[in-house]
mmCIF file of C-alpha atoms in Angstrom:
data_model
loop_
_atom_site.group_PDB
_atom_site.id
_atom_site.type_symbol
_atom_site.label_atom_id
_atom_site.label_comp_id
_atom_site.label_asym_id
_atom_site.label_seq_id
_atom_site.Cartn_x
_atom_site.Cartn_y
_atom_site.Cartn_z
ATOM 1 C CA MET A 1 1.832 -3.337 -5.303
ATOM 2 C CA ASP A 2 4.205 -4.905 -2.851
ATOM 3 C CA PHE A 3 4.488 -3.561 0.700
ATOM 4 C CA THR A 4 6.976 -4.394 3.439
ATOM 5 C CA ASN A 5 5.887 -2.957 6.785
ATOM 6 C CA GLU A 6 8.422 -2.559 9.601
ATOM 7 C CA PHE A 7 6.105 -0.290 11.619
ATOM 8 C CA PRO A 8 4.323 -1.625 14.722
ATOM 9 C CA CYS A 9 1.171 -0.070 13.241
ATOM 10 C CA LYS A 10 -1.363 -1.267 10.702
ATOM 11 C CA CYS A 11 -1.263 0.786 7.499
ATOM 12 C CA CYS A 12 -4.068 1.169 4.985
ATOM 13 C CA ALA A 13 -3.346 2.716 1.594
ATOM 14 C CA TYR A 14 -5.458 4.529 -0.946
ATOM 15 C CA LEU A 15 -4.052 5.189 -4.403
ATOM 16 C CA LYS A 16 -5.107 8.333 -6.238
ATOM 17 C CA LEU A 17 -4.408 9.852 -9.608
ATOM 18 C CA MET A 18 -3.299 13.486 -9.815
ATOM 19 C CA SER A 19 -6.918 14.369 -10.723
ATOM 20 C CA GLY A 20 -8.035 12.990 -7.337
ATOM 21 C CA GLU A 21 -9.649 9.877 -8.824
ATOM 22 C CA ILE A 22 -9.284 6.974 -6.355
ATOM 23 C CA LEU A 23 -7.913 3.794 -7.959
ATOM 24 C CA ASN A 24 -8.929 1.356 -5.217
ATOM 25 C CA SER A 25 -12.496 1.513 -3.875
ATOM 26 C CA SER A 26 -11.498 -0.195 -0.629
ATOM 27 C CA PRO A 27 -8.166 0.416 1.096
ATOM 28 C CA ILE A 28 -5.191 -1.905 0.755
ATOM 29 C CA CYS A 29 -4.420 -2.808 4.369
ATOM 30 C CA ILE A 30 -1.041 -4.049 5.562
ATOM 31 C CA ASN A 31 -0.777 -5.650 8.995
ATOM 32 C CA HIS A 32 1.665 -4.338 11.579
ATOM 33 C CA CYS A 33 5.107 -5.905 11.918
ATOM 34 C CA GLN A 34 5.759 -8.613 14.462
ATOM 35 C CA VAL A 35 6.797 -7.244 17.852
ATOM 36 C CA ASP A 36 8.147 -8.756 21.064
ATOM 37 C CA ASN A 37 6.522 -8.444 24.515
ATOM 38 C CA LEU A 38 7.957 -4.940 24.887
ATOM 39 C CA GLY A 39 6.508 -3.808 21.560
ATOM 40 C CA ASN A 40 9.866 -3.750 19.791
ATOM 41 C CA PHE A 41 10.209 -4.661 16.118
ATOM 42 C CA THR A 42 11.214 -8.284 15.444
ATOM 43 C CA GLN A 43 10.126 -9.040 11.849
ATOM 44 C CA ALA A 44 8.638 -7.155 8.894
ATOM 45 C CA ILE A 45 5.334 -8.139 7.297
ATOM 46 C CA ASN A 46 5.109 -8.462 3.498
ATOM 47 C CA SER A 47 1.929 -7.913 1.506
ATOM 48 C CA VAL A 48 1.354 -8.362 -2.224
ATOM 49 C CA ASN A 49 -1.714 -6.675 -3.737
ATOM 50 C CA GLU A 50 -3.180 -6.442 -7.209
ATOM 51 C CA LEU A 51 -5.405 -3.761 -8.721
ATOM 52 C CA ASP A 52 -7.453 -4.129 -11.869
ATOM 53 C CA LEU A 53 -7.804 -0.713 -13.496
ATOM 54 C CA GLU A 54 -10.432 0.326 -15.983
ATOM 55 C CA ASN A 55 -9.012 1.400 -19.324
ATOM 56 C CA ASP A 56 -9.669 5.136 -18.853
ATOM 57 C CA LEU A 57 -7.945 5.128 -15.428
ATOM 58 C CA LEU A 58 -4.994 3.210 -16.850
ATOM 59 C CA ILE A 59 -4.582 5.752 -19.662
ATOM 60 C CA GLU A 60 -4.768 8.653 -17.184
ATOM 61 C CA PHE A 61 -2.194 6.944 -14.944
ATOM 62 C CA GLN A 62 0.149 6.407 -17.890
ATOM 63 C CA ASN A 63 -0.242 10.044 -19.005
ATOM 64 C CA ASP A 64 0.309 11.514 -15.512
ATOM 65 C CA ASN A 65 3.173 9.159 -14.705
ATOM 66 C CA LYS A 66 2.504 10.023 -11.039
ATOM 67 C CA ILE A 67 0.391 8.568 -8.271
ATOM 68 C CA ILE A 68 -0.610 9.803 -4.812
ATOM 69 C CA LEU A 69 -0.191 7.232 -2.038
ATOM 70 C CA GLU A 70 -2.359 8.128 0.973
ATOM 71 C CA LEU A 71 -1.615 6.136 4.147
ATOM 72 C CA ILE A 72 -3.798 5.748 7.224
ATOM 73 C CA ILE A 73 -1.772 4.427 10.156
ATOM 74 C CA SER A 74 -3.398 2.899 13.245
ATOM 75 C CA SER A 75 -2.006 1.255 16.366
ATOM 76 C CA PRO A 76 -2.695 -2.488 16.761
ATOM 77 C CA ASP A 77 -3.695 -1.876 20.397
ATOM 78 C CA SER A 78 -4.800 1.531 21.625
ATOM 79 C CA THR A 79 -3.786 0.794 25.240
ATOM 80 C CA ASN A 80 -0.074 0.267 24.483
ATOM 81 C CA TYR A 81 2.604 2.549 23.136
ATOM 82 C CA PHE A 82 4.660 1.059 20.327
ATOM 83 C CA PRO A 83 7.993 2.701 19.546
ATOM 84 C CA ILE A 84 8.815 3.548 15.940
ATOM 85 C CA LEU A 85 12.570 3.710 15.578
ATOM 86 C CA GLY A 86 14.555 5.631 12.997
ATOM 87 C CA ASN A 87 15.660 2.422 11.294
ATOM 88 C CA GLN A 88 12.101 1.124 10.697
ATOM 89 C CA ASN A 89 10.515 1.745 7.297
ATOM 90 C CA LEU A 90 7.516 1.110 5.102
ATOM 91 C CA TYR A 91 8.716 -0.002 1.671
ATOM 92 C CA TYR A 92 6.545 -0.254 -1.411
ATOM 93 C CA SER A 93 7.001 -1.004 -5.060
ATOM 94 C CA ILE A 94 4.625 -0.685 -7.965
ATOM 95 C CA ASN A 95 4.938 -3.028 -10.911
ATOM 96 C CA MET A 96 2.596 -2.870 -13.855
ATOM 97 C CA ASP A 97 1.547 -5.665 -16.159
ATOM 98 C CA VAL A 98 -0.623 -4.347 -18.946
ATOM 99 C CA ASN A 99 -2.889 -7.034 -20.315
ATOM 100 C CA SER A 100 -5.029 -6.369 -23.343
ATOM 101 C CA LYS A 101 -7.924 -8.228 -24.874
ATOM 102 C CA ILE A 102 -7.710 -8.481 -28.638
ATOM 103 C CA ASN A 103 -10.728 -9.501 -30.678
ATOM 104 C CA LEU A 104 -10.141 -10.871 -34.154
ATOM 105 C CA ASN A 105 -13.028 -10.839 -36.588
#
């Protein structure tokens, strides 16, 4: 999964199947964007993450063809207010490489 965070907040993501099964045991955390002294957005932060799925979870994911992305957003500093503007976004993309082990006897 690739994330691009333009929010001045740290985001942590959990991925779930439609059955409620959590795909990642610990959250995927994406740091907040870079801000200036006034807390205004200056540069997005990119994060590339990889998940290894067990075979049964991979099959369920392929059958459902849907995933639930649960985000937990937290401020980098609880004493400051950081504006989130209408033109700031959190982008993500999911790419899947399916690797198989083949045993020849």
